[in-house]
PDB file of C-alpha atoms in Angstrom:
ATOM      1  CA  UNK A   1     -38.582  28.246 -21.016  1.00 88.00           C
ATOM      2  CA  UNK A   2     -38.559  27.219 -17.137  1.00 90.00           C
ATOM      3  CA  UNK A   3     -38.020  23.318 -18.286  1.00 91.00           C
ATOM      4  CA  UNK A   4     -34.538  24.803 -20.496  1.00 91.00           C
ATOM      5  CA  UNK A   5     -33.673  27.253 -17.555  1.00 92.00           C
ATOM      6  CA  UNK A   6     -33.783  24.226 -15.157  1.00 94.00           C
ATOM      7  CA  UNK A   7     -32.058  22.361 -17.614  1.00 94.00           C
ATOM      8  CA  UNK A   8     -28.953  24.209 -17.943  1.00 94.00           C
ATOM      9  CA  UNK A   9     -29.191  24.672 -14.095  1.00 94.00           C
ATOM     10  CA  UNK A  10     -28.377  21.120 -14.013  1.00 95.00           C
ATOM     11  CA  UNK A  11     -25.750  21.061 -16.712  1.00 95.00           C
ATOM     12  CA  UNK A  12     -24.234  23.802 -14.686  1.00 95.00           C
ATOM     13  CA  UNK A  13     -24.357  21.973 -11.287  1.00 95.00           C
ATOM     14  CA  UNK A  14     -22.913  19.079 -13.123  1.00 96.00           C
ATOM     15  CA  UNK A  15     -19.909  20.565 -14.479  1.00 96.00           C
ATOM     16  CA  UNK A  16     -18.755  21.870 -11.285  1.00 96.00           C
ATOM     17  CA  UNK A  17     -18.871  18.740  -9.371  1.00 95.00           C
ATOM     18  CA  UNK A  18     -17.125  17.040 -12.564  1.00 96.00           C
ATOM     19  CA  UNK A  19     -14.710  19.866 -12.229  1.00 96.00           C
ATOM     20  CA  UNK A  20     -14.269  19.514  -8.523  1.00 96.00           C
ATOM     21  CA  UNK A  21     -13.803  15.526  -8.764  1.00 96.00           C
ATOM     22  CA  UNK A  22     -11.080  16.490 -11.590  1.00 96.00           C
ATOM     23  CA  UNK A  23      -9.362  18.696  -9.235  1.00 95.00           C
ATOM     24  CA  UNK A  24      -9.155  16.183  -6.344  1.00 96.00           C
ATOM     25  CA  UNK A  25      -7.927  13.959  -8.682  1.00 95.00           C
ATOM     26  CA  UNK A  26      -5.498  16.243 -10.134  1.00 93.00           C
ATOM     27  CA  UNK A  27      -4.273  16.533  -6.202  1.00 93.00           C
ATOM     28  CA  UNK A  28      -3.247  13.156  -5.844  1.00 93.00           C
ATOM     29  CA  UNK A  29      -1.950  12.758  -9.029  1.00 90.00           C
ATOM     30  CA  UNK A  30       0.089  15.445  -8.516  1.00 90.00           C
ATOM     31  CA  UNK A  31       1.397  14.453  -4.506  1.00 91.00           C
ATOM     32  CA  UNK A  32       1.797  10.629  -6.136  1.00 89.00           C
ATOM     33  CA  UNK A  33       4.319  12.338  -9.041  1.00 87.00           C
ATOM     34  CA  UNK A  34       6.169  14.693  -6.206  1.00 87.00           C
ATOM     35  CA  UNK A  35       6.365  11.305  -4.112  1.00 89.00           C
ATOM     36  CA  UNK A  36       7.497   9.106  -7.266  1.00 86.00           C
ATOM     37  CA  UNK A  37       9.990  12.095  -7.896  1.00 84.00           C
ATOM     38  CA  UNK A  38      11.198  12.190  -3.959  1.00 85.00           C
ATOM     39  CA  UNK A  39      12.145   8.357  -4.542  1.00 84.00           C
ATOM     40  CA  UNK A  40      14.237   8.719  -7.816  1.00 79.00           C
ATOM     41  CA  UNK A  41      15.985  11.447  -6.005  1.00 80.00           C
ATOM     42  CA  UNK A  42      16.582   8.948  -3.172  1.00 80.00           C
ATOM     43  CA  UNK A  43      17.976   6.488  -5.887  1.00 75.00           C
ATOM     44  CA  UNK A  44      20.588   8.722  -6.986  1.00 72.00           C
ATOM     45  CA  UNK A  45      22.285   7.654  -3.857  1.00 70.00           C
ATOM     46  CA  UNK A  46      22.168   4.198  -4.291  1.00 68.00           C
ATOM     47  CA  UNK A  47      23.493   3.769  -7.324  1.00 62.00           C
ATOM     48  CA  UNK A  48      25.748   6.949  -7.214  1.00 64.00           C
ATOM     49  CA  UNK A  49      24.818   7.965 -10.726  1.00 64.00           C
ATOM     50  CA  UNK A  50      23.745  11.877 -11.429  1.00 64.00           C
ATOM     51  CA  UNK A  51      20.273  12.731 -11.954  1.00 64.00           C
ATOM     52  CA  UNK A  52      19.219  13.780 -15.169  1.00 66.00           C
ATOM     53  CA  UNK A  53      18.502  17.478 -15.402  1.00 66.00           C
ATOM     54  CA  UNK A  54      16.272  17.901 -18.102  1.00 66.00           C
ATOM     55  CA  UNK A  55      13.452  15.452 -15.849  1.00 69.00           C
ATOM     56  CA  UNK A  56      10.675  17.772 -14.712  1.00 72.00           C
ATOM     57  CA  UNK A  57       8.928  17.131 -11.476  1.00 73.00           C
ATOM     58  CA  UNK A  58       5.340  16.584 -13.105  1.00 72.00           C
ATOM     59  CA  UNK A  59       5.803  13.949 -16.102  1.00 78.00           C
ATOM     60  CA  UNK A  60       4.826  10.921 -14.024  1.00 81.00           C
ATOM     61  CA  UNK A  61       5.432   8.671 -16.963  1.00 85.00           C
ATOM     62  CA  UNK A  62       8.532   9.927 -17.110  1.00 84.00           C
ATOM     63  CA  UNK A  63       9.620   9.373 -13.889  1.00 83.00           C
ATOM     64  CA  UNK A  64       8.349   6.060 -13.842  1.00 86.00           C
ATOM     65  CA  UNK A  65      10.398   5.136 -16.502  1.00 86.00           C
ATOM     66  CA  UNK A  66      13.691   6.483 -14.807  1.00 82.00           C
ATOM     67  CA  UNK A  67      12.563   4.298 -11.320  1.00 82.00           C
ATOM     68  CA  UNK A  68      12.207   1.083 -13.758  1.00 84.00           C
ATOM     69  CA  UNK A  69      15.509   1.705 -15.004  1.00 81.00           C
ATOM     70  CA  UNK A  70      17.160   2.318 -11.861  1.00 80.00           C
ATOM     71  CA  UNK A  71      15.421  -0.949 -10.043  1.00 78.00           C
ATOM     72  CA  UNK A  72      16.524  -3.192 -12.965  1.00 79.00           C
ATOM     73  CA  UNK A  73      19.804  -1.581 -12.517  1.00 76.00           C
ATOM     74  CA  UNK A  74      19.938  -2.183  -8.476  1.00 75.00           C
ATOM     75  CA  UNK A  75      18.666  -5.376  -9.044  1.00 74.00           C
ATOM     76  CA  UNK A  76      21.355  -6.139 -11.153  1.00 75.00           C
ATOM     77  CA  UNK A  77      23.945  -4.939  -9.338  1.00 72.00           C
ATOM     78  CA  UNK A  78      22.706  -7.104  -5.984  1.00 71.00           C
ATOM     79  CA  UNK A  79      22.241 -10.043  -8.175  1.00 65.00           C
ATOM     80  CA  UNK A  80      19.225 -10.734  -7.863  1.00 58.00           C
ATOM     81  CA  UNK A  81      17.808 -14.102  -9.623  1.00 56.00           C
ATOM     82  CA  UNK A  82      16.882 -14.064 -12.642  1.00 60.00           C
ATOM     83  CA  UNK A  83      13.053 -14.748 -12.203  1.00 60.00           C
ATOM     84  CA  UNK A  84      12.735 -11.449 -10.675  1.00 61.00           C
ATOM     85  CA  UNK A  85      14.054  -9.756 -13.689  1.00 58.00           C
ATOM     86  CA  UNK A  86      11.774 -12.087 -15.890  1.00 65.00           C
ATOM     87  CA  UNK A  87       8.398 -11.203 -13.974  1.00 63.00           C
ATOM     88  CA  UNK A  88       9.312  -7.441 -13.968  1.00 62.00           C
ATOM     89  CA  UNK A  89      10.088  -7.438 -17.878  1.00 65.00           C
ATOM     90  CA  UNK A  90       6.465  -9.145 -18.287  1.00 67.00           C
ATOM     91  CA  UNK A  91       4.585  -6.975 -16.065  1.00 62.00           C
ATOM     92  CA  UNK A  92       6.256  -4.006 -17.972  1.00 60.00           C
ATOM     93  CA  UNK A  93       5.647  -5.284 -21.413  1.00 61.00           C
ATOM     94  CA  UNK A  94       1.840  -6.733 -20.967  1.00 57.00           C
ATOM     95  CA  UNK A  95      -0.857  -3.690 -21.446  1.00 46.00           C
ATOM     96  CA  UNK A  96      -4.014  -3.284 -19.778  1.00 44.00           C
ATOM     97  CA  UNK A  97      -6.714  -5.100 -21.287  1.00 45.00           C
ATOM     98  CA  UNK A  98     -10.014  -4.344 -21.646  1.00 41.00           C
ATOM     99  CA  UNK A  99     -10.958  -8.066 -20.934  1.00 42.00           C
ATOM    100  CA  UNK A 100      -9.950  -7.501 -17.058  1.00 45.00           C
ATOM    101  CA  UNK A 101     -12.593  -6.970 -14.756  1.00 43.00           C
ATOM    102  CA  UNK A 102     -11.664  -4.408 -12.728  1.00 45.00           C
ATOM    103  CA  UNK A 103     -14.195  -3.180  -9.669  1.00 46.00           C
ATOM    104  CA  UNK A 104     -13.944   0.407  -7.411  1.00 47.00           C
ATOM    105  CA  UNK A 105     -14.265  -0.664  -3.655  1.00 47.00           C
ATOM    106  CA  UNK A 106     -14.676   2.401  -1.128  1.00 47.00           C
ATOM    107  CA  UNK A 107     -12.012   1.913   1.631  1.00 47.00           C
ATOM    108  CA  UNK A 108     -12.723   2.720   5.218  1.00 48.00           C
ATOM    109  CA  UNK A 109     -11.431   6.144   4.643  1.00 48.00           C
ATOM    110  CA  UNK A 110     -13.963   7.172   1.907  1.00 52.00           C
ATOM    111  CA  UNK A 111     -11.433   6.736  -1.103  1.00 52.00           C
ATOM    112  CA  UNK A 112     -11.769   4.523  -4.223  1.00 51.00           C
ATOM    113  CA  UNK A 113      -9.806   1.714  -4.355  1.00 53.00           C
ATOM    114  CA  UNK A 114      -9.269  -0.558  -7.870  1.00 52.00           C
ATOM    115  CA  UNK A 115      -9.694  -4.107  -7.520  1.00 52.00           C
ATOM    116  CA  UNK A 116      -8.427  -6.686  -9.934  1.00 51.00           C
ATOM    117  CA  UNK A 117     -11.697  -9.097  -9.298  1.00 54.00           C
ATOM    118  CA  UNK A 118     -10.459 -11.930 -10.680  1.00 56.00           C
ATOM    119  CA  UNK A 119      -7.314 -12.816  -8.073  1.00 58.00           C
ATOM    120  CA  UNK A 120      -4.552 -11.272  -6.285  1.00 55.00           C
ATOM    121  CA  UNK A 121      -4.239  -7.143  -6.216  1.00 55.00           C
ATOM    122  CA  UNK A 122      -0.013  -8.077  -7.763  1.00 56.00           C
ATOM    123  CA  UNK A 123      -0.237 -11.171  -9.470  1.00 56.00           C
ATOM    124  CA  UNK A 124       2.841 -10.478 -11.427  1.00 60.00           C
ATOM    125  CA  UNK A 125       4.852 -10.701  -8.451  1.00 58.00           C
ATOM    126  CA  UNK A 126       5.394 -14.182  -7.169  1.00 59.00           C
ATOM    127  CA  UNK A 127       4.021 -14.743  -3.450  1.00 58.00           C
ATOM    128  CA  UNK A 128       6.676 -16.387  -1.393  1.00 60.00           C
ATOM    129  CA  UNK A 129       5.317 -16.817   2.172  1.00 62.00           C
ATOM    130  CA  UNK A 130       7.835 -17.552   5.203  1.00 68.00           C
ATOM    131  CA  UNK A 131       7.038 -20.917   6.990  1.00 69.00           C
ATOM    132  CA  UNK A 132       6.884 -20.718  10.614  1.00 68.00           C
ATOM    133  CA  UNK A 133       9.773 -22.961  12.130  1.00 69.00           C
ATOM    134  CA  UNK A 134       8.243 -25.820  14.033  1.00 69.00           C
ATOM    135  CA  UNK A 135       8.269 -25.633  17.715  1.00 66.00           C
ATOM    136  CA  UNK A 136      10.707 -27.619  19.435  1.00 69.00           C
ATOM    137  CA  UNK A 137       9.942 -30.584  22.291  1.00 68.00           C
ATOM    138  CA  UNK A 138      11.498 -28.483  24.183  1.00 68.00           C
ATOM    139  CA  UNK A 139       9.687 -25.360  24.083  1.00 68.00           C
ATOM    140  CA  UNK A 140       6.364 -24.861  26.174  1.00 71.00           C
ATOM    141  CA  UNK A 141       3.727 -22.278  25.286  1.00 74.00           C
ATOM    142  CA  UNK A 142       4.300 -19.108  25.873  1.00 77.00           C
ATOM    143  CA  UNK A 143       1.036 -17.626  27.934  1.00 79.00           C
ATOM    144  CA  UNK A 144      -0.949 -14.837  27.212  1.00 86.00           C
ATOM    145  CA  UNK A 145      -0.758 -11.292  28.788  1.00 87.00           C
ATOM    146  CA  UNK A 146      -4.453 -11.671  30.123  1.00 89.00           C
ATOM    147  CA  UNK A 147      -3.121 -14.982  31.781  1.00 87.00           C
ATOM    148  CA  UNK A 148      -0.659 -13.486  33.514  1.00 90.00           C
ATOM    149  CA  UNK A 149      -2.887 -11.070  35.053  1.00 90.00           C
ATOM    150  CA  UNK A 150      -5.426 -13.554  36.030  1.00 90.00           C
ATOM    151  CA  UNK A 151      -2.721 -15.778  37.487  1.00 91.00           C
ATOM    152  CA  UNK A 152      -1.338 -12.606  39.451  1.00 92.00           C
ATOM    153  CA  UNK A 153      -4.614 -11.571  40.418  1.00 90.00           C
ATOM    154  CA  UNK A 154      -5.495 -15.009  42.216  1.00 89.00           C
ATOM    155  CA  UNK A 155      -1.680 -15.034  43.867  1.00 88.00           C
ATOM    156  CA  UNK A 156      -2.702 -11.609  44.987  1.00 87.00           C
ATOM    157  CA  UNK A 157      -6.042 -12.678  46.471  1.00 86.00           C
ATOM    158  CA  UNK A 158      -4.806 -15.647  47.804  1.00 86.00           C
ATOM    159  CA  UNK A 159      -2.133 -14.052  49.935  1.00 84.00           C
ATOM    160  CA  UNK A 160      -4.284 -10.946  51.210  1.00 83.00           C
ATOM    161  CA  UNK A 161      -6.904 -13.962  52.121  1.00 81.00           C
ATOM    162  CA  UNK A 162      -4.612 -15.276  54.603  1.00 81.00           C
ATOM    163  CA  UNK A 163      -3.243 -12.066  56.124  1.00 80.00           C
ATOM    164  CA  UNK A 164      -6.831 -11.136  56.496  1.00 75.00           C
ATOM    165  CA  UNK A 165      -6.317  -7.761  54.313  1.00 73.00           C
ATOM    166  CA  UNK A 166      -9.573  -6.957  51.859  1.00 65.00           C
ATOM    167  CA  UNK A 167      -8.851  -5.617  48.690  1.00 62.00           C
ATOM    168  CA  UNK A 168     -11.353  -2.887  46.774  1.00 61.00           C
ATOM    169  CA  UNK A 169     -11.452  -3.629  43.108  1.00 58.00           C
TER     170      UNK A 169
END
């Protein structure tokens, strides 16, 4: 009787922190909809259309939809290249397989983070890195901020050397 009592004991204790971790997770899915939601909001400005009324403020798939559309539609509108377009309509129409490996890393903070394992975290998205110009003949280096002090700190002791004042540090 004392082995089923300590059984369901457990099964109790386990339930509540299940239910606790599906709170906390409820929480941020819930502040990551109101956030999605502030940002379609903030679209209606840009592309000075009306938001649609019947869009409640907790169907995140919803919303998500509504922000594709109005990105493509921006995008359009700036003219952006094509390519753009092309990678977005592929990273939209691919699923999730279950052939990814996909690993939970704790952050500094404490919270999970999802890792794609095998490459880049948005490999959809093109990387286009900005090349540093080349320095010019004509251009020195620029010094650091420690060298600076060091070279004021020797001008300094230099000069109080020769009027004979002694400096505390």
């Amino acid at each position: 009787m004392t082995k089923f009592n300590a059984q369901i004991d457990e099964q109790r204790s386990r339930k509540e922190t299940a239910e606790a971790a599906s709170r906390r997770i409820r929480e941020l899915l819930d502040e990551v909809t109101s956030t999605l939601y502030t940002l379609y909001e903030k679209f209606q400005h840009v592309t000075d259309t009306p938001l649609l009324e019947d869009v409640q403020k907790n169907d995140t798939l919803t919303i998500i939809e509504l922000l594709n559309d109005r990105v493509k539609h921006v995008l359009e509108v700036s003219s952006v290249p094509d390519k753009y377009l092309e990678v977005t309509d592929e990273a939209s129409s691919d699923k999730v397989s279950s052939d990814k490996v996909i690993s939970t890393v704790t952050s500094a903070e404490g919270r999970a983070i999802r890792t794609n394992g095998s490459g880049p975290l948005f490999p959809q998205f093109p990387f286009s890195g900005t090349l540093a110009p080349p320095p010019s003949e004509d251009e020195e280096e620029v010094p650091s901020r420690n060298v600076l002090k060091r070279q004021a700190q020797l001008l300094v002791d230099t000069k109080s050397r020769r009027k004979g004042i002694a400096l505390r540090r």
